[in-house]
CSV table of C-alpha atoms in Angstrom, one decimal:
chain,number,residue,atom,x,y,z
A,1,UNK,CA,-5.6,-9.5,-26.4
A,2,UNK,CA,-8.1,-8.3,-23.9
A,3,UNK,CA,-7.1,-7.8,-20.4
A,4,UNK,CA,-8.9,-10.8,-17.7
A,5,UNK,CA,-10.4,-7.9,-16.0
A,6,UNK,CA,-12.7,-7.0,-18.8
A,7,UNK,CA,-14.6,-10.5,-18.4
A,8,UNK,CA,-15.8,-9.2,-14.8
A,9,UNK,CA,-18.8,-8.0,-15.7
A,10,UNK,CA,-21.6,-7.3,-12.8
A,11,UNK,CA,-23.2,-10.7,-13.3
A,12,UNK,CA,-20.1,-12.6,-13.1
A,13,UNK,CA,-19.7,-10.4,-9.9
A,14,UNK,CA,-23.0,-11.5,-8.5
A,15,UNK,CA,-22.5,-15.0,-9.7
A,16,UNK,CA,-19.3,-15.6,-8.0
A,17,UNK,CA,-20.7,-14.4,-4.0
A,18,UNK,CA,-23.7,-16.6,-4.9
A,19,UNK,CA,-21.5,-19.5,-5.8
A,20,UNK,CA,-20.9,-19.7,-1.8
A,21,UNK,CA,-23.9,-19.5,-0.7
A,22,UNK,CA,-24.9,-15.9,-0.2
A,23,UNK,CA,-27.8,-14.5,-2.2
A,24,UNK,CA,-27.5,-11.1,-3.3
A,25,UNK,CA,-30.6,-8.3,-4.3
A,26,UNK,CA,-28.7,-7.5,-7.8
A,27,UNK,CA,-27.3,-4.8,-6.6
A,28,UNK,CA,-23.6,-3.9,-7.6
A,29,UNK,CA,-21.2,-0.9,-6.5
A,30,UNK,CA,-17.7,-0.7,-8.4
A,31,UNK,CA,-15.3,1.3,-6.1
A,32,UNK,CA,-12.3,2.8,-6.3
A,33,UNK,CA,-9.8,0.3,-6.9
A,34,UNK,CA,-6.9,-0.2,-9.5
A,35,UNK,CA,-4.7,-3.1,-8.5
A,36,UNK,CA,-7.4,-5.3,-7.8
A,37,UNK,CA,-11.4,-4.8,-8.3
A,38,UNK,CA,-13.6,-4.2,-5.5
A,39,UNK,CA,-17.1,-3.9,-5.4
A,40,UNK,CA,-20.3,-3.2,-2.8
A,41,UNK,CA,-22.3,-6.3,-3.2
A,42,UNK,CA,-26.2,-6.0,-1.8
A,43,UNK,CA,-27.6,-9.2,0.1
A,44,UNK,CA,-30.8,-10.2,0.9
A,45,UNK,CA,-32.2,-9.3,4.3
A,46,UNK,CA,-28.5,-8.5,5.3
A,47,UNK,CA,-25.7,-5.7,5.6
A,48,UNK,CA,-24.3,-5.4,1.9
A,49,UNK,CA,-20.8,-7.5,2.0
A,50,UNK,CA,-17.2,-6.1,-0.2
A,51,UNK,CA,-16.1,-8.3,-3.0
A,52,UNK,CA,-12.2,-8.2,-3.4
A,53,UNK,CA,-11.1,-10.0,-7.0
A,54,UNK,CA,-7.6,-10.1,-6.9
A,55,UNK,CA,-6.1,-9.3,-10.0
A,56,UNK,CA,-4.8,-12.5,-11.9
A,57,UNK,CA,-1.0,-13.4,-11.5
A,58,UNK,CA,0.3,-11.1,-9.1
A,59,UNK,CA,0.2,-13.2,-5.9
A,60,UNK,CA,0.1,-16.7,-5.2
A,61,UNK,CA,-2.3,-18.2,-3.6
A,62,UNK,CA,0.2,-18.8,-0.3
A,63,UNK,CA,1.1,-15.1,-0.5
A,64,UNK,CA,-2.9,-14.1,-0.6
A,65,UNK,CA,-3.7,-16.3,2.4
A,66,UNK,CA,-0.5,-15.1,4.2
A,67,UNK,CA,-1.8,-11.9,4.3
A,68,UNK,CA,-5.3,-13.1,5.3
A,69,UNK,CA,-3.6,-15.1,8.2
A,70,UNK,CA,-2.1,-12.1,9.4
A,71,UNK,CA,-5.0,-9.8,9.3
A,72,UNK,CA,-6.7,-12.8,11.3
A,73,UNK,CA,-3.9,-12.2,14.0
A,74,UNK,CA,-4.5,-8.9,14.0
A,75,UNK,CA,-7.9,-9.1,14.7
A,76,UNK,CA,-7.4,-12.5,17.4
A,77,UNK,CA,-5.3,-9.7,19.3
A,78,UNK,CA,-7.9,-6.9,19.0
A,79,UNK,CA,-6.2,-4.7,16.9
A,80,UNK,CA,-8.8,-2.7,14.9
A,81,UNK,CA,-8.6,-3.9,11.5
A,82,UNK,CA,-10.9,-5.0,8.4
A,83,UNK,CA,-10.1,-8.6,8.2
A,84,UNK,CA,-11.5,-11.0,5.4
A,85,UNK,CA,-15.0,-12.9,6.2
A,86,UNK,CA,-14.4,-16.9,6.9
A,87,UNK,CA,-17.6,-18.7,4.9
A,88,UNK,CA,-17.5,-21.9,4.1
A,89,UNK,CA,-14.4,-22.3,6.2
A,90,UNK,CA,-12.2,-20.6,3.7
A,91,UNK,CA,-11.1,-16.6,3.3
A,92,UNK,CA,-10.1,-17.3,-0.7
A,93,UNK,CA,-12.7,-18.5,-3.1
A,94,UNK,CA,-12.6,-18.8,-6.7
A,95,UNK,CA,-15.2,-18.4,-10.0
A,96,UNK,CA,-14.8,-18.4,-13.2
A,97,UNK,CA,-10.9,-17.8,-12.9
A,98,UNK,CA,-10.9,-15.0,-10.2
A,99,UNK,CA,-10.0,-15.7,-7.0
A,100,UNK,CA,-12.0,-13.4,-4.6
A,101,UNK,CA,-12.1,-12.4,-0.8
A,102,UNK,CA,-15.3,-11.4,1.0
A,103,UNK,CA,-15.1,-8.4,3.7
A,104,UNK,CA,-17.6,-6.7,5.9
A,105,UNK,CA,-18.7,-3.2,4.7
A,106,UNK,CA,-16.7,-1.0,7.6
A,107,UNK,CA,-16.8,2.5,6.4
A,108,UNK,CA,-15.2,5.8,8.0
A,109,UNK,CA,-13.2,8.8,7.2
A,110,UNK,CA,-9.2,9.4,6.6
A,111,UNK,CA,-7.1,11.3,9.0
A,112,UNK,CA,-6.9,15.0,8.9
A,113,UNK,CA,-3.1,15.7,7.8
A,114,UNK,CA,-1.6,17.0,10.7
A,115,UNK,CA,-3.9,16.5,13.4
A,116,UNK,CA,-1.8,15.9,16.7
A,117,UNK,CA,-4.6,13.9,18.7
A,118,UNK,CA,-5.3,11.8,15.8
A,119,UNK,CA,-1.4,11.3,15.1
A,120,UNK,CA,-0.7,9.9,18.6
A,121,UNK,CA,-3.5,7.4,18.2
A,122,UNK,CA,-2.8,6.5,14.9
A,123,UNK,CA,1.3,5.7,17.2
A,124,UNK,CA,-1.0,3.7,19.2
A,125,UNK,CA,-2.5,1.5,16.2
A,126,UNK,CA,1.2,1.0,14.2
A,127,UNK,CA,2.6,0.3,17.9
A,128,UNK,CA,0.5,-2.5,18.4
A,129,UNK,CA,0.3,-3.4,14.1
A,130,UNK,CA,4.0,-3.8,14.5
A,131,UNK,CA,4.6,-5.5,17.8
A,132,UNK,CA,2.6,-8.3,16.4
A,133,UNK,CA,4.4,-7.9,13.0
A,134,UNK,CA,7.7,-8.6,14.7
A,135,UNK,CA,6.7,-11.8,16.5
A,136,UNK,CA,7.5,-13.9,13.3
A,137,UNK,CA,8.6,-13.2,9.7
A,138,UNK,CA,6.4,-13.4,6.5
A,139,UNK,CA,7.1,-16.5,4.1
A,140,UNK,CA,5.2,-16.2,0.7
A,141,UNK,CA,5.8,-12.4,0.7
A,142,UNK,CA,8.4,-10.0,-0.7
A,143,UNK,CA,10.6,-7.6,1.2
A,144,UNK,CA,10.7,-3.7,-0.1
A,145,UNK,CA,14.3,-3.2,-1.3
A,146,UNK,CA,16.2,-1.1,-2.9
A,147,UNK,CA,15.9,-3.6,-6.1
A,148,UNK,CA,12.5,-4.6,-6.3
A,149,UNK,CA,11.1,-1.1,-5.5
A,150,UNK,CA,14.1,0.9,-7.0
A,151,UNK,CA,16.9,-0.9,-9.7
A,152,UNK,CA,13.8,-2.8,-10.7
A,153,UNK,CA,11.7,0.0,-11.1
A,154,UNK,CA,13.9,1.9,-13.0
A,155,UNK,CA,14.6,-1.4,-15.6
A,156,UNK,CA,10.5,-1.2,-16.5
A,157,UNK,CA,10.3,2.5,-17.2
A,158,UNK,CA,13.8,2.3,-19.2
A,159,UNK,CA,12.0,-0.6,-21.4
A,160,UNK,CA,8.6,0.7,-21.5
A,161,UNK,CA,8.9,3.4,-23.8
A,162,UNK,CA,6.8,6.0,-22.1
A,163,UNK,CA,9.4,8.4,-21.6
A,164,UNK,CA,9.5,10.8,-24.2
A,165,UNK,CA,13.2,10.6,-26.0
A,166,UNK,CA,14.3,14.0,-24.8
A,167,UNK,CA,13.5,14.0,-21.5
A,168,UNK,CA,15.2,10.3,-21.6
A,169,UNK,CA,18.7,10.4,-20.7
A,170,UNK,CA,18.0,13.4,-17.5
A,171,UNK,CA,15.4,10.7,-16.3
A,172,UNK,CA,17.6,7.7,-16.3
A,173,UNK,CA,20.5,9.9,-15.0
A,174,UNK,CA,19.2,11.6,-12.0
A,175,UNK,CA,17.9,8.2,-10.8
A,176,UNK,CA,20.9,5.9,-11.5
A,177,UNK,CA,22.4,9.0,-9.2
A,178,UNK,CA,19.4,8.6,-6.6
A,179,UNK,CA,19.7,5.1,-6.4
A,180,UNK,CA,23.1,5.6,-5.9
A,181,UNK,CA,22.3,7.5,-2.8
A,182,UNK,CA,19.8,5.2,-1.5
A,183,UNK,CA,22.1,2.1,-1.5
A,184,UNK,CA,24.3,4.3,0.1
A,185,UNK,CA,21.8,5.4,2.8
A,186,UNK,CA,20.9,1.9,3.8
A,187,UNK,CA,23.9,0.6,3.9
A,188,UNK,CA,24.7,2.9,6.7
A,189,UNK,CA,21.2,2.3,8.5
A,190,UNK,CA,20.5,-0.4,10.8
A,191,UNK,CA,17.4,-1.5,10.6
A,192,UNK,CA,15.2,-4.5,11.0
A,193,UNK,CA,12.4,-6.0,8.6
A,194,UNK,CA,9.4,-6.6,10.3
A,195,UNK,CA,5.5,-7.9,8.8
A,196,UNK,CA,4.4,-4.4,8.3
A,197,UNK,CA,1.2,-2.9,6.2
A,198,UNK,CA,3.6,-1.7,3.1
A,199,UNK,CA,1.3,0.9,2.0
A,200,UNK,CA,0.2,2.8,5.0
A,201,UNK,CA,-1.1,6.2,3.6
A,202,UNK,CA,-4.1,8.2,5.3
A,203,UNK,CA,-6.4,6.8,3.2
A,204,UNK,CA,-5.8,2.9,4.2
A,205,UNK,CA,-6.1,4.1,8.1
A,206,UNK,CA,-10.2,4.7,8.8
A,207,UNK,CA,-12.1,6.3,11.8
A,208,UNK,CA,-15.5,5.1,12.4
A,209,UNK,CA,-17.1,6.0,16.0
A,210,UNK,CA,-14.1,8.0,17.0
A,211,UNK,CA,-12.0,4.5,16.8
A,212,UNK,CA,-9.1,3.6,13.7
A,213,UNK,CA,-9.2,0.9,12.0
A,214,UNK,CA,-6.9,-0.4,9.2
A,215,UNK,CA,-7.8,-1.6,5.7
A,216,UNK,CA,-6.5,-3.2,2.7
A,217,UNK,CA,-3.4,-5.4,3.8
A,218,UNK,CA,-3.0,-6.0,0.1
A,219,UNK,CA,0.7,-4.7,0.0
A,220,UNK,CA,1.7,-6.2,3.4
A,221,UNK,CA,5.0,-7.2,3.0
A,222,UNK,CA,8.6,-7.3,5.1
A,223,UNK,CA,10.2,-3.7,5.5
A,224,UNK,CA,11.6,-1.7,8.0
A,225,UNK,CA,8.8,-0.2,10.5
A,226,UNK,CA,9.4,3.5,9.6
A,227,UNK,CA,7.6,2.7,6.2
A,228,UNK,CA,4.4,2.4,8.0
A,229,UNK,CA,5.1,5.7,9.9
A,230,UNK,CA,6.5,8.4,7.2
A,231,UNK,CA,3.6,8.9,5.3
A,232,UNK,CA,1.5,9.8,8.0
A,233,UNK,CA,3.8,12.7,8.2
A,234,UNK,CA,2.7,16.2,6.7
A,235,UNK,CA,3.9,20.1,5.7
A,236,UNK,CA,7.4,20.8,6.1
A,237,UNK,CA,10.1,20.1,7.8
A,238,UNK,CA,9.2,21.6,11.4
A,239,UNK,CA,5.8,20.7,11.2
A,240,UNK,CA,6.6,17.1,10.7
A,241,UNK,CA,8.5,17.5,13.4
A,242,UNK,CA,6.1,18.2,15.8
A,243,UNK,CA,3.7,15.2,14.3
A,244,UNK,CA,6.2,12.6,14.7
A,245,UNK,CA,7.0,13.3,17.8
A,246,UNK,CA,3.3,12.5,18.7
A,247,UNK,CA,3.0,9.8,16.3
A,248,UNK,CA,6.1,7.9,18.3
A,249,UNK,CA,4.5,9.4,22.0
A,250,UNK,CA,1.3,6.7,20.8
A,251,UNK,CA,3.4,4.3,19.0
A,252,UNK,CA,6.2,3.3,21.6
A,253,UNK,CA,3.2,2.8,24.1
A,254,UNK,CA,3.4,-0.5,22.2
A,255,UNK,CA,6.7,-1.1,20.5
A,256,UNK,CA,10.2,-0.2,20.5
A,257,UNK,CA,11.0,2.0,17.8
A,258,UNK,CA,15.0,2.5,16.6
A,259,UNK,CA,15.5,6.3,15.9
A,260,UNK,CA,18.6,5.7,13.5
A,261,UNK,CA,15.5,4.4,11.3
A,262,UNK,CA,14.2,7.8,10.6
A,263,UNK,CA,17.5,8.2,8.1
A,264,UNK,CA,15.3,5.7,5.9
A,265,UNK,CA,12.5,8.4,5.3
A,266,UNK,CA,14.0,10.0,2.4
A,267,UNK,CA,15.5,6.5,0.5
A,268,UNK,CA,11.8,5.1,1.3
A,269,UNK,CA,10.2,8.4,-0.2
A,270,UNK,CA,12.5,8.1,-3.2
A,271,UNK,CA,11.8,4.0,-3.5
A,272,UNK,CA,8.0,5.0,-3.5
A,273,UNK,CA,8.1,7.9,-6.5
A,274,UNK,CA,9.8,5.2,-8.7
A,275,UNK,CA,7.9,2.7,-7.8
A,276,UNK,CA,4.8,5.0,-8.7
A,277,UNK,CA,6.0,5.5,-12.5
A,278,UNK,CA,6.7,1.4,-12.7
A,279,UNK,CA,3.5,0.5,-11.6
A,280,UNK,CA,1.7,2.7,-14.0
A,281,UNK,CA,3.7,1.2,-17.0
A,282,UNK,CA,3.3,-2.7,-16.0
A,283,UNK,CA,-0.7,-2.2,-15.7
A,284,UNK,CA,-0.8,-0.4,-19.1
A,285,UNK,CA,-2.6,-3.2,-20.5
A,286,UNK,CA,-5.6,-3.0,-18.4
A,287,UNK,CA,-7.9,-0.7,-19.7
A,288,UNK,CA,-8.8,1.1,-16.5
A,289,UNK,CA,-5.5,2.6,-16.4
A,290,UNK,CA,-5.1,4.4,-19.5
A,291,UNK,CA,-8.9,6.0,-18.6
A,292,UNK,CA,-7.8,7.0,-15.4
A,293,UNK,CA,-4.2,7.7,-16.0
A,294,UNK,CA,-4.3,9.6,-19.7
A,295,UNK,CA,-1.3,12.2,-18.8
A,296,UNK,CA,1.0,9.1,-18.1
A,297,UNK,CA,3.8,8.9,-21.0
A,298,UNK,CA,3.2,13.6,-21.6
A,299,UNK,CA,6.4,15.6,-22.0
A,300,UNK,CA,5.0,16.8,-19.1
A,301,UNK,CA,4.3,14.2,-16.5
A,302,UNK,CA,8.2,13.0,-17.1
A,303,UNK,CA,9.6,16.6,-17.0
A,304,UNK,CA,7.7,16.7,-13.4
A,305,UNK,CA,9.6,13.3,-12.7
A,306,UNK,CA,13.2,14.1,-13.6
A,307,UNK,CA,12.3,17.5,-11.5
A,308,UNK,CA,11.1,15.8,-8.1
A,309,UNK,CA,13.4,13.1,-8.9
A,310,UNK,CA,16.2,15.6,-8.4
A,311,UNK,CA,14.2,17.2,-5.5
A,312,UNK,CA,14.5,13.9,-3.7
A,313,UNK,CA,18.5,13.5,-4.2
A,314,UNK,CA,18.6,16.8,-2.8
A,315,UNK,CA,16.5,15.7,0.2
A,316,UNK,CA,18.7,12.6,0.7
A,317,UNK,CA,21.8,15.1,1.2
A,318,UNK,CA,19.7,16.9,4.2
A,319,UNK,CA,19.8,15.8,8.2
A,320,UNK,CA,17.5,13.5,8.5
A,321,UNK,CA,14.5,14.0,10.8
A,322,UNK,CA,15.2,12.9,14.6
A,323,UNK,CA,13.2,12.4,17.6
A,324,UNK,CA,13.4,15.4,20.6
């Protein structure tokens, strides 16, 4: 069976943002975009606009607007973010069996790893991200846990069949061990679930005119708050270091941040490589990931998995970072 994806064709694209009232000039930009499809959309006598078509089946409807309403909160509160255009007085249309989201065109440039004056700013933004997130909880969305992102995780690969049978039983060893560990780890942390961004790497945090802005609240879910922080970490252990300590200087201008939370770096980091491996095997079937992703299922993609695999249980067994 052919995957829904393959029926969005550049005319469907164009037909859908004219189905509510816009008029485009034909003009259609695929970009880079896996989970969902996104493209640049020219309009007539007006800025081009960014079609989001969310991929069919993984979010309800409730879930999609929940993540809408808070990137409207966001913005109501002037936190610089990307949030979804209102036409028609609605965020979520639908066409031809794709229900899409309209956003301004905001472009901009990713943070440079390790910067110190862009790391406190970027405390700034997550300070003021998560002292909204923490005013109420999410509803139609998931939490991260260790068994949706880990026990979970693990189940898919085992089933898939994309690891090769050798390197089988050292994969599914070494992270029934990590897992262990992680359970273990956040057991002993306290820590709070707040609204948070859920994937908040460099690329999702944008400068335009020397100001940040977030994008793509797609994996906004409940978590604890460090998730939004670690991966704006870089370099080893002293340089990160350094970074955080600027990156909490900015953010506790705006929030409360627990230090005991920082113990969570290492489970999230492990929850995340998993995670990785399971996503590539449960998009399989569309066709844009076997293109992109050809080495998935090699001897050597899953040796280099059992390897940082165990790199990460070794990790787990280190001090965690802490706060000067």
């Amino acid at each position: 069976m052919s995957h829904p994806f393959e029926t969005l064709t550049p005319d469907l694209v164009l037909d859908a943002v004219e189905s509510i009232g816009f008029l485009s000039d034909a003009r259609v930009l695929a970009l880079n975009s896996y989970e969902n499809r996104v493209y640049q959309v020219g309009i007539e006598d007006s800025e081009p606009l960014i079609a989001k078509f969310y991929r069919p089946q993984r979010w309800t409807n409730e879930a999609i607007l929940e993540e809408h309403s808070f990137t409207f909160e966001l913005a109501e509160y002037e936190v610089p973010v990307v949030a979804p255009l209102i036409h028609n007085g609605a965020s979520l249309h639908e066409h031809a069996g794709f229900r899409f989201t309209l956003f301004p065109r905001r472009g901009g440039r990713a943070p440079e790893p390790g910067n110190l004056d862009q790391l406190y700013r970027l405390g700034q933004l997550l300070g003021r991200l998560h002292a909204l997130g923490a005013t109420r909880p999410f509803e139609h969305r998931e939490a991260l846990g260790v068994k949706n992102f880990g026990h979970d995780s693990l189940a898919t690969v085992l089933a898939s069949g994309f690891v090769p049978r050798g390197l089988l039983p050292a994969y599914e060893s070494v992270a029934r061990d990590l897992l262990k560990r992680v359970e273990e780890v956040y057991a002993a942390t306290p820590h709070q679930n707040i609204r948070m961004h859920g994937d908040c790497h460099p690329g999702n945090m944008m400068c335009r005119d020397e100001v940040f802005h977030i994008v793509d609240l797609d994996d906004c879910r409940m978590g604890p708050a460090v998730q939004d922080l670690w991966m704006m970490l870089a370099g080893d252990r002293q340089e990160c270091l350094g970074q955080l300590s600027e990156l909490m200087d900015g953010y506790q201008e705006f929030h409360d941040f627990d230090p005991r939370e920082l113990a969570l770096i290492e489970p999230l980091r492990a929850l995340r490589l998993m995670h990785y491996s399971a996503w590539l095997a449960r998009r399989w079937d569309d066709p844009a990931f076997p293109r992109s992703f050809p080495w998935f299922g090699s001897e050597r993609y899953w040796g280099d998995q059992v390897l940082a695999l165990r790199e990460q249980l070794a990790a787990l067994n280190e001090e965690p970072l802490k706060l000067f």
